[in-house]
DNA sequence: TGCATTTTTTAACAAATGTAAAATTGATTG
DNA sequence: CAATCAATTTTACATTTGTTAAAAAATGCA
């Protein structure tokens, strides 16, 4: 469970925190295409993606827009569900055969409310994701689709060949046709 | 300081937390156009906007894109600076004569590291902003500019007439000309 | 290996949005 | 109140991107 432990540690955890979290984890091996979380439900679980690739997406009027990718070491959850106990807006799909470590229900929440270091760990997790969400938004506003594609390749080099084009296109906010045109330009 | 206290309380604070935060606050009255935070600097202050309106924006190649608005009761800070101690990417400008309450340096951080309730308060703040950032991003991807404008009017009814059009346009991710066209359609 | 299915690319056209510049409206002040 | 400045709207045109459909390439499986 190397990736999971590294992720926990990267959010500023000491050994004590790792020892608090590890006993909560339940290992699950899941197939490609598995829907880990579904939008519209209250999803109370929290996952570490130990191996595999996942995308978070949202559906409306027939369209399906990916707005988040995670590879090994990422944390997967339904933000609104987990933070506010209301139905979430995102589904999370595993794009490869994956191994996850699950923390069921709100076991973490209980730790947050009783342990200072855990509360600060949870704070840092939310802060990091917030910076990431903000950066993604600014990219969307400032950069052309071609530039965003270049940055995607830089930020997620492993994913370019593991994820199908339509998902990357919707993540970048363009149609698949446009992304194909961008790739053609590069050659 | 009604708006500030309400904001603190809305993030799940009890009276103890309010009593911890209030003594840190320094009141400042600032003129329209004042730059509260500047991108590229390490900005270690944290503000409550008691009265007035502010926008966060980022500049690059001559363009200036607003990506956040705050009215009375909002918290203003440079995310990356505050969370990670590196130069931030956002500037915050006051769009009206404003009153803010400032917490200098990292006084809050110290509380986070020593008080469980404060750490959870900080966690909830980041979590709420994260949900908000995520929603903003999904709006950008899913809705037409006209729909985003309708939603803006619903979410920030007070701001429509207090903020100039160019800022709203850039917040919505369209040119000012396009926003003018959208407004013409509505009549 | 070869067939079927899925994914990606290309083409043609339509629609939406940006840019630049002019016209209009509104606000401020001497 | 007129004059000036700032903000918003409108116009004309160019460019980008989306949509739909077909072709090509890649993948999976019998």
Short mmCIF file of C-alpha atoms (C1' of nucleotides) in Angstrom, two decimals:
data_model
loop_
_atom_site.label_atom_id
_atom_site.label_comp_id
_atom_site.label_asym_id
_atom_site.label_seq_id
_atom_site.Cartn_x
_atom_site.Cartn_y
_atom_site.Cartn_z
CA UNK A 1 0.00 0.00 0.00
CA UNK A 2 2.92 2.25 -0.81
CA UNK A 3 0.98 4.85 -2.79
CA UNK A 4 -1.67 5.25 -0.14
CA UNK A 5 0.83 5.68 2.66
CA UNK A 6 2.78 8.21 0.63
CA UNK A 7 -0.36 10.19 -0.03
CA UNK A 8 -1.25 10.25 3.63
CA UNK A 9 2.26 11.37 4.52
CA UNK A 10 2.35 14.04 1.80
CA UNK A 11 -0.50 15.87 3.49
CA UNK A 12 1.71 16.57 6.44
CA UNK A 13 1.12 13.46 8.47
CA UNK A 14 3.43 12.09 11.10
CA UNK A 15 3.65 8.44 12.02
CA UNK A 16 0.87 8.79 14.56
CA UNK A 17 -1.59 9.86 11.89
CA UNK A 18 -0.59 7.06 9.60
CA UNK A 19 -1.19 4.65 12.45
CA UNK A 20 -4.61 6.15 13.04
CA UNK A 21 -5.70 5.89 9.44
CA UNK A 22 -4.27 2.55 8.39
CA UNK A 23 -6.53 0.40 10.61
CA UNK A 24 -9.58 1.98 8.99
CA UNK A 25 -8.63 0.89 5.50
CA UNK A 26 -10.41 -1.89 3.67
CA UNK A 27 -8.73 -3.16 0.56
CA UNK A 28 -10.86 -3.71 -2.55
CA UNK A 29 -9.89 -4.90 -5.99
CA UNK A 30 -12.27 -3.59 -8.60
CA UNK A 31 -12.62 -4.07 -12.35
CA UNK A 32 -12.25 -1.54 -15.11
CA UNK A 33 -15.42 0.42 -15.60
CA UNK A 34 -16.56 0.04 -12.00
CA UNK A 35 -18.56 2.98 -10.66
CA UNK A 36 -17.06 3.78 -7.32
CA UNK A 37 -19.40 6.67 -6.58
CA UNK A 38 -22.57 7.79 -8.30
CA UNK A 39 -23.93 11.28 -8.56
CA UNK A 40 -27.27 11.97 -6.95
CA UNK A 41 -26.54 9.70 -4.01
CA UNK A 42 -25.23 10.43 -0.58
CA UNK A 43 -21.86 8.72 -0.71
CA UNK A 44 -20.20 8.50 2.64
CA UNK A 45 -17.06 6.60 1.71
CA UNK A 46 -13.57 7.91 1.22
CA UNK A 47 -11.07 6.05 -0.97
CA UNK A 48 -7.38 5.99 -1.62
CA UNK A 49 -6.55 4.87 -5.11
CA UNK A 50 -3.66 2.52 -4.61
CA UNK A 51 -3.47 1.35 -8.19
CA UNK A 52 -5.32 2.32 -11.32
CA UNK A 53 -6.84 5.42 -12.85
CA UNK A 54 -10.14 7.10 -12.13
CA UNK A 55 -12.14 10.00 -13.45
CA UNK A 56 -14.80 12.12 -11.82
CA UNK A 57 -17.55 13.21 -14.15
CA UNK A 58 -20.94 14.78 -14.16
CA UNK A 59 -23.82 14.12 -16.50
CA UNK A 60 -26.47 16.51 -17.75
CA UNK A 61 -28.63 16.63 -20.86
CA UNK A 62 -26.93 13.59 -22.27
CA UNK A 63 -23.44 14.99 -22.01
CA UNK A 64 -20.80 13.54 -19.76
CA UNK A 65 -18.02 15.87 -18.66
CA UNK A 66 -14.90 14.67 -16.92
CA UNK A 67 -13.63 17.29 -14.53
CA UNK A 68 -11.05 15.40 -12.55
CA UNK A 69 -8.53 12.62 -13.09
CA UNK A 70 -6.78 10.66 -10.44
CA UNK A 71 -3.96 8.18 -10.71
CA UNK A 72 -2.15 6.12 -8.11
CA UNK A 73 -2.02 7.86 -4.76
CA UNK A 74 -5.07 10.07 -5.21
CA UNK A 75 -7.98 10.39 -2.86
CA UNK A 76 -11.45 9.74 -4.25
CA UNK A 77 -14.66 10.98 -2.71
CA UNK A 78 -17.90 12.74 -3.46
CA UNK A 79 -17.14 16.21 -2.20
CA UNK A 80 -20.60 17.46 -1.42
CA UNK A 81 -21.65 14.15 0.08
CA UNK A 82 -18.63 13.85 2.23
CA UNK A 83 -18.43 17.44 3.33
CA UNK A 84 -22.11 18.28 3.60
CA UNK A 85 -24.04 15.04 3.71
CA UNK A 86 -26.16 15.85 0.67
CA UNK A 87 -26.33 14.05 -2.68
CA UNK A 88 -23.19 14.64 -4.72
CA UNK A 89 -22.88 15.92 -8.25
CA UNK A 90 -20.06 13.67 -9.33
CA UNK A 91 -19.67 10.08 -10.33
CA UNK A 92 -16.33 8.38 -10.12
CA UNK A 93 -15.47 5.64 -12.57
CA UNK A 94 -12.42 3.41 -12.54
CA UNK A 95 -10.78 3.48 -15.95
CA UNK A 96 -8.58 0.48 -15.25
CA UNK A 97 -8.62 -2.55 -13.03
CA UNK A 98 -7.84 -0.90 -9.73
CA UNK A 99 -6.99 -1.42 -6.10
CA UNK A 100 -8.52 0.98 -3.62
CA UNK A 101 -8.42 1.33 0.13
CA UNK A 102 -11.77 2.37 1.46
CA UNK A 103 -12.67 4.17 4.67
CA UNK A 104 -16.34 3.49 5.17
CA UNK A 105 -18.95 5.89 6.47
CA UNK A 106 -17.57 8.80 8.37
CA UNK A 107 -14.84 7.09 10.28
CA UNK A 108 -12.51 9.90 9.30
CA UNK A 109 -14.95 12.55 10.46
CA UNK A 110 -14.89 11.03 13.90
CA UNK A 111 -11.14 11.29 13.97
CA UNK A 112 -11.30 14.88 12.81
CA UNK A 113 -13.53 15.76 15.72
CA UNK A 114 -11.42 14.06 18.33
CA UNK A 115 -7.80 14.45 17.25
CA UNK A 116 -6.03 17.71 16.56
CA UNK A 117 -3.48 16.31 14.15
CA UNK A 118 -6.17 14.52 12.21
CA UNK A 119 -8.23 17.69 11.96
CA UNK A 120 -5.23 19.51 10.53
CA UNK A 121 -4.59 16.66 8.14
CA UNK A 122 -8.15 16.98 6.86
CA UNK A 123 -7.72 20.71 6.61
CA UNK A 124 -4.62 20.34 4.50
CA UNK A 125 -6.33 17.85 2.23
CA UNK A 126 -9.15 20.31 1.52
CA UNK A 127 -6.69 23.17 1.09
CA UNK A 128 -4.62 21.27 -1.45
CA UNK A 129 -7.65 20.27 -3.45
CA UNK A 130 -8.87 23.84 -3.34
CA UNK A 131 -5.62 25.15 -4.79
CA UNK A 132 -5.81 22.49 -7.45
CA UNK A 133 -9.41 23.35 -8.33
CA UNK A 134 -8.55 27.01 -8.54
CA UNK A 135 -5.61 26.39 -10.79
CA UNK A 136 -7.71 24.23 -13.08
CA UNK A 137 -10.26 27.01 -13.34
CA UNK A 138 -7.65 29.63 -14.17
CA UNK A 139 -6.18 27.39 -16.80
CA UNK A 140 -9.57 27.05 -18.35
CA UNK A 141 -9.97 30.81 -18.48
CA UNK A 142 -6.49 31.80 -19.57
CA UNK A 143 -5.14 29.16 -21.80
CA UNK A 144 -6.13 27.96 -25.21
CA UNK A 145 -7.22 24.38 -25.57
CA UNK A 146 -3.85 23.61 -27.17
CA UNK A 147 -1.99 25.04 -24.20
CA UNK A 148 -4.21 23.16 -21.78
CA UNK A 149 -3.42 19.97 -23.64
CA UNK A 150 0.31 20.63 -23.35
CA UNK A 151 -0.11 21.22 -19.65
CA UNK A 152 -2.18 18.11 -19.28
CA UNK A 153 0.62 16.09 -20.85
CA UNK A 154 3.07 17.67 -18.43
CA UNK A 155 0.89 17.23 -15.36
CA UNK A 156 -0.36 13.75 -16.14
CA UNK A 157 2.17 12.17 -18.49
CA UNK A 158 1.13 8.67 -17.49
CA UNK A 159 -2.50 9.34 -18.26
CA UNK A 160 -2.25 10.44 -21.88
CA UNK A 161 -1.96 6.90 -23.05
CA UNK A 162 -4.11 5.29 -20.41
CA UNK A 163 -7.25 7.38 -20.82
CA UNK A 164 -9.37 7.63 -23.91
CA UNK A 165 -9.46 10.80 -25.92
CA UNK A 166 -13.08 11.72 -25.32
CA UNK A 167 -12.48 11.92 -21.61
CA UNK A 168 -9.42 14.08 -22.02
CA UNK A 169 -11.29 16.33 -24.43
CA UNK A 170 -14.15 16.89 -22.02
CA UNK A 171 -11.66 17.50 -19.23
CA UNK A 172 -10.03 20.18 -21.38
CA UNK A 173 -13.40 21.65 -22.22
CA UNK A 174 -13.37 21.01 -25.94
CA UNK A 175 -15.01 18.52 -28.26
CA UNK A 176 -13.17 15.40 -29.21
CA UNK A 177 -12.94 16.68 -32.76
CA UNK A 178 -11.14 19.79 -31.60
CA UNK A 179 -8.71 17.77 -29.54
CA UNK A 180 -8.00 15.60 -32.54
CA UNK A 181 -7.26 18.75 -34.53
CA UNK A 182 -4.89 19.93 -31.79
CA UNK A 183 -3.05 16.63 -31.86
CA UNK A 184 -2.80 16.78 -35.63
CA UNK A 185 -1.19 20.23 -35.37
CA UNK A 186 1.50 18.91 -33.07
CA UNK A 187 2.77 16.50 -35.67
CA UNK B 1 -18.95 43.59 12.79
CA UNK B 2 -22.14 41.65 12.21
CA UNK B 3 -21.18 40.20 8.81
CA UNK B 4 -17.83 38.98 10.02
CA UNK B 5 -19.24 37.28 13.08
CA UNK B 6 -21.96 35.64 11.02
CA UNK B 7 -19.39 34.32 8.60
CA UNK B 8 -17.31 32.86 11.40
CA UNK B 9 -20.38 31.24 12.91
CA UNK B 10 -21.60 29.87 9.57
CA UNK B 11 -18.48 27.72 9.32
CA UNK B 12 -19.63 25.75 12.32
CA UNK B 13 -18.14 27.84 15.07
CA UNK B 14 -19.28 27.90 18.66
CA UNK B 15 -18.89 30.87 20.94
CA UNK B 16 -15.46 29.74 22.04
CA UNK B 17 -14.14 29.99 18.50
CA UNK B 18 -15.65 33.38 18.00
CA UNK B 19 -13.94 34.50 21.17
CA UNK B 20 -10.64 33.14 19.92
CA UNK B 21 -10.85 34.88 16.56
CA UNK B 22 -12.28 38.27 17.47
CA UNK B 23 -9.25 39.51 19.43
CA UNK B 24 -7.07 38.92 16.40
CA UNK B 25 -9.07 41.23 14.15
CA UNK B 26 -7.81 44.63 13.09
CA UNK B 27 -10.37 46.90 11.52
CA UNK B 28 -9.39 48.78 8.34
CA UNK B 29 -11.39 51.17 6.19
CA UNK B 30 -10.14 51.18 2.66
CA UNK B 31 -11.04 53.11 -0.48
CA UNK B 32 -12.52 51.88 -3.72
CA UNK B 33 -9.84 50.50 -6.00
CA UNK B 34 -7.54 49.49 -3.15
CA UNK B 35 -5.43 46.42 -3.84
CA UNK B 36 -5.76 44.24 -0.80
CA UNK B 37 -3.53 41.48 -2.12
CA UNK B 38 -1.23 41.36 -5.11
CA UNK B 39 -0.29 38.37 -7.19
CA UNK B 40 3.32 37.33 -7.21
CA UNK B 41 3.81 38.18 -3.55
CA UNK B 42 3.70 36.06 -0.48
CA UNK B 43 0.63 37.44 1.25
CA UNK B 44 0.20 36.18 4.76
CA UNK B 45 -2.89 38.08 5.79
CA UNK B 46 -6.42 36.82 6.04
CA UNK B 47 -9.37 39.23 5.75
CA UNK B 48 -13.04 39.27 6.51
CA UNK B 49 -14.93 41.65 4.25
CA UNK B 50 -17.30 43.37 6.60
CA UNK B 51 -18.62 45.85 4.07
CA UNK B 52 -18.02 46.34 0.37
CA UNK B 53 -17.34 44.21 -2.67
CA UNK B 54 -14.14 42.61 -3.86
CA UNK B 55 -12.92 40.63 -6.81
CA UNK B 56 -10.04 38.24 -7.17
CA UNK B 57 -8.34 38.36 -10.52
CA UNK B 58 -5.29 37.16 -12.31
CA UNK B 59 -3.34 38.87 -15.04
CA UNK B 60 -1.46 37.39 -17.94
CA UNK B 61 -0.52 38.66 -21.38
CA UNK B 62 -2.36 41.88 -20.81
CA UNK B 63 -5.64 40.24 -19.94
CA UNK B 64 -7.24 40.50 -16.56
CA UNK B 65 -9.63 37.75 -15.59
CA UNK B 66 -11.88 37.92 -12.56
CA UNK B 67 -12.43 34.50 -11.11
CA UNK B 68 -14.05 35.25 -7.79
CA UNK B 69 -16.38 37.83 -6.30
CA UNK B 70 -16.98 38.45 -2.66
CA UNK B 71 -19.51 40.65 -0.95
CA UNK B 72 -20.17 41.35 2.71
CA UNK B 73 -19.28 38.44 4.92
CA UNK B 74 -16.74 36.81 2.62
CA UNK B 75 -13.23 35.77 3.49
CA UNK B 76 -10.41 37.17 1.37
CA UNK B 77 -6.98 35.64 1.09
CA UNK B 78 -4.32 34.56 -1.33
CA UNK B 79 -4.87 30.83 -1.39
CA UNK B 80 -1.45 29.64 -2.39
CA UNK B 81 0.29 32.15 -0.16
CA UNK B 82 -1.80 31.36 2.83
CA UNK B 83 -1.86 27.62 2.42
CA UNK B 84 1.60 27.01 1.06
CA UNK B 85 3.70 30.06 1.76
CA UNK B 86 4.58 30.68 -1.87
CA UNK B 87 3.74 33.65 -4.07
CA UNK B 88 0.06 33.71 -4.96
CA UNK B 89 -1.53 33.91 -8.38
CA UNK B 90 -4.37 36.21 -7.44
CA UNK B 91 -4.80 39.87 -6.75
CA UNK B 92 -7.74 41.10 -4.75
CA UNK B 93 -9.17 44.53 -5.47
CA UNK B 94 -11.85 46.33 -3.53
CA UNK B 95 -14.55 47.51 -5.90
CA UNK B 96 -16.15 49.83 -3.37
CA UNK B 97 -15.12 51.72 -0.28
CA UNK B 98 -14.85 48.84 2.15
CA UNK B 99 -14.38 47.81 5.73
CA UNK B 100 -12.29 44.73 6.37
CA UNK B 101 -11.11 42.94 9.46
CA UNK B 102 -7.60 41.68 9.05
CA UNK B 103 -5.81 38.84 10.76
CA UNK B 104 -2.13 39.51 10.21
CA UNK B 105 0.58 37.00 9.49
CA UNK B 106 -0.31 33.49 10.43
CA UNK B 107 -2.07 34.10 13.69
CA UNK B 108 -4.81 31.75 12.52
CA UNK B 109 -2.33 29.05 11.64
CA UNK B 110 -1.09 29.07 15.19
CA UNK B 111 -4.60 28.53 16.45
CA UNK B 112 -5.12 25.71 13.98
CA UNK B 113 -2.10 23.93 15.35
CA UNK B 114 -3.06 24.29 18.96
CA UNK B 115 -6.84 24.11 19.14
CA UNK B 116 -8.99 21.25 17.86
CA UNK B 117 -12.10 23.31 17.22
CA UNK B 118 -10.11 25.91 15.36
CA UNK B 119 -8.50 23.25 13.19
CA UNK B 120 -11.93 21.94 12.28
CA UNK B 121 -13.14 25.44 11.59
CA UNK B 122 -10.26 25.90 9.17
CA UNK B 123 -11.02 22.56 7.63
CA UNK B 124 -14.63 23.52 7.02
CA UNK B 125 -13.60 26.80 5.48
CA UNK B 126 -11.39 25.05 2.94
CA UNK B 127 -14.05 22.42 2.30
CA UNK B 128 -16.72 25.01 1.57
CA UNK B 129 -14.48 26.94 -0.76
CA UNK B 130 -13.56 23.71 -2.49
CA UNK B 131 -17.20 22.85 -3.13
CA UNK B 132 -17.74 26.34 -4.41
CA UNK B 133 -14.74 26.17 -6.74
CA UNK B 134 -15.89 22.83 -8.06
CA UNK B 135 -19.38 24.09 -8.73
CA UNK B 136 -18.03 27.13 -10.54
CA UNK B 137 -15.94 24.87 -12.74
CA UNK B 138 -18.85 22.60 -13.58
CA UNK B 139 -20.99 25.60 -14.45
CA UNK B 140 -18.30 26.74 -16.79
CA UNK B 141 -18.24 23.39 -18.53
CA UNK B 142 -21.94 22.66 -18.65
CA UNK B 143 -23.79 25.86 -19.04
CA UNK B 144 -23.96 28.36 -21.83
CA UNK B 145 -22.80 31.87 -21.11
CA UNK B 146 -26.44 32.97 -21.01
CA UNK B 147 -27.26 30.37 -18.39
CA UNK B 148 -24.22 31.31 -16.37
CA UNK B 149 -25.35 34.90 -16.43
CA UNK B 150 -28.80 33.94 -15.14
CA UNK B 151 -27.18 31.97 -12.38
CA UNK B 152 -24.88 34.83 -11.55
CA UNK B 153 -27.88 37.09 -11.14
CA UNK B 154 -29.48 34.53 -8.87
CA UNK B 155 -26.35 33.87 -6.80
CA UNK B 156 -25.17 37.45 -6.53
CA UNK B 157 -28.23 39.66 -7.05
CA UNK B 158 -26.63 42.54 -5.18
CA UNK B 159 -23.54 42.47 -7.36
CA UNK B 160 -25.10 42.88 -10.78
CA UNK B 161 -25.49 46.58 -10.29
CA UNK B 162 -22.46 47.15 -8.15
CA UNK B 163 -19.82 45.62 -10.40
CA UNK B 164 -18.90 46.72 -13.85
CA UNK B 165 -19.74 44.64 -16.82
CA UNK B 166 -16.24 43.82 -17.95
CA UNK B 167 -15.53 42.10 -14.65
CA UNK B 168 -18.71 40.09 -14.80
CA UNK B 169 -17.95 39.12 -18.39
CA UNK B 170 -14.51 37.85 -17.53
CA UNK B 171 -15.91 36.00 -14.53
CA UNK B 172 -18.38 34.30 -16.86
CA UNK B 173 -15.62 33.51 -19.30
CA UNK B 174 -16.88 35.56 -22.24
CA UNK B 175 -15.97 38.85 -23.81
CA UNK B 176 -17.80 41.96 -22.78
CA UNK B 177 -19.34 42.15 -26.23
CA UNK B 178 -20.86 38.71 -25.81
CA UNK B 179 -22.25 39.61 -22.41
CA UNK B 180 -23.79 42.73 -23.88
CA UNK B 181 -25.42 40.57 -26.53
CA UNK B 182 -26.78 38.26 -23.85
CA UNK B 183 -28.26 41.17 -21.98
CA UNK B 184 -29.81 42.52 -25.18
CA UNK B 185 -31.53 39.15 -25.74
CA UNK B 186 -33.14 39.27 -22.33
CA UNK B 187 -35.02 42.48 -23.11
"C1'" DT C 1 -5.46 -14.63 -38.63
"C1'" DG C 2 -9.48 -12.32 -39.61
"C1'" DC C 3 -13.78 -10.27 -38.25
"C1'" DA C 4 -16.27 -7.10 -35.34
"C1'" DT C 5 -16.21 -3.41 -32.37
"C1'" DT C 6 -14.37 0.63 -30.48
"C1'" DT C 7 -11.63 4.64 -30.83
"C1'" DT C 8 -9.60 8.28 -33.33
"C1'" DT C 9 -9.16 11.22 -37.27
"C1'" DT C 10 -10.80 13.82 -41.12
"C1'" DA C 11 -14.13 16.56 -43.83
"C1'" DA C 12 -17.81 19.90 -44.63
"C1'" DC C 13 -20.69 23.05 -43.00
"C1'" DA C 14 -23.21 25.92 -39.47
"C1'" DA C 15 -23.25 28.49 -35.32
"C1'" DA C 16 -21.15 31.01 -31.69
"C1'" DT C 17 -17.84 34.07 -30.08
"C1'" DG C 18 -13.94 37.21 -30.40
"C1'" DT C 19 -11.78 41.61 -32.10
"C1'" DA C 20 -11.74 46.29 -33.35
"C1'" DA C 21 -14.01 50.35 -33.88
"C1'" DA C 22 -17.89 53.40 -33.76
"C1'" DA C 23 -22.17 54.91 -31.54
"C1'" DT C 24 -24.72 55.55 -27.59
"C1'" DT C 25 -25.72 56.12 -22.92
"C1'" DG C 26 -24.64 57.49 -18.27
"C1'" DA C 27 -21.99 59.83 -14.68
"C1'" DT C 28 -19.05 63.61 -12.93
"C1'" DT C 29 -17.61 68.03 -12.30
"C1'" DG C 30 -16.35 72.77 -13.17
"C1'" DC D 1 -26.03 73.11 -17.69
"C1'" DA D 2 -22.63 71.97 -20.71
"C1'" DA D 3 -18.58 69.49 -21.39
"C1'" DT D 4 -15.80 65.70 -20.61
"C1'" DC D 5 -14.81 61.12 -19.41
"C1'" DA D 6 -16.10 56.40 -18.54
"C1'" DA D 7 -18.96 52.53 -19.37
"C1'" DT D 8 -21.91 49.95 -22.30
"C1'" DT D 9 -23.96 48.62 -26.58
"C1'" DT D 10 -23.93 47.89 -31.38
"C1'" DT D 11 -21.93 46.75 -35.91
"C1'" DA D 12 -19.11 44.26 -39.23
"C1'" DC D 13 -16.11 40.91 -40.05
"C1'" DA D 14 -12.82 37.06 -39.08
"C1'" DT D 15 -11.80 33.06 -36.50
"C1'" DT D 16 -12.65 29.29 -33.72
"C1'" DT D 17 -15.16 25.61 -32.38
"C1'" DG D 18 -19.09 22.50 -32.52
"C1'" DT D 19 -21.99 19.10 -35.04
"C1'" DT D 20 -22.77 15.39 -37.97
"C1'" DA D 21 -21.21 11.91 -40.71
"C1'" DA D 22 -17.86 9.16 -42.91
"C1'" DA D 23 -13.19 7.16 -43.21
"C1'" DA D 24 -9.28 5.26 -41.08
"C1'" DA D 25 -6.85 3.15 -37.42
"C1'" DA D 26 -6.50 0.46 -33.36
"C1'" DT D 27 -8.11 -3.03 -30.31
"C1'" DG D 28 -10.24 -7.24 -28.74
"C1'" DC D 29 -11.68 -11.72 -29.40
"C1'" DA D 30 -13.14 -16.06 -31.70
#
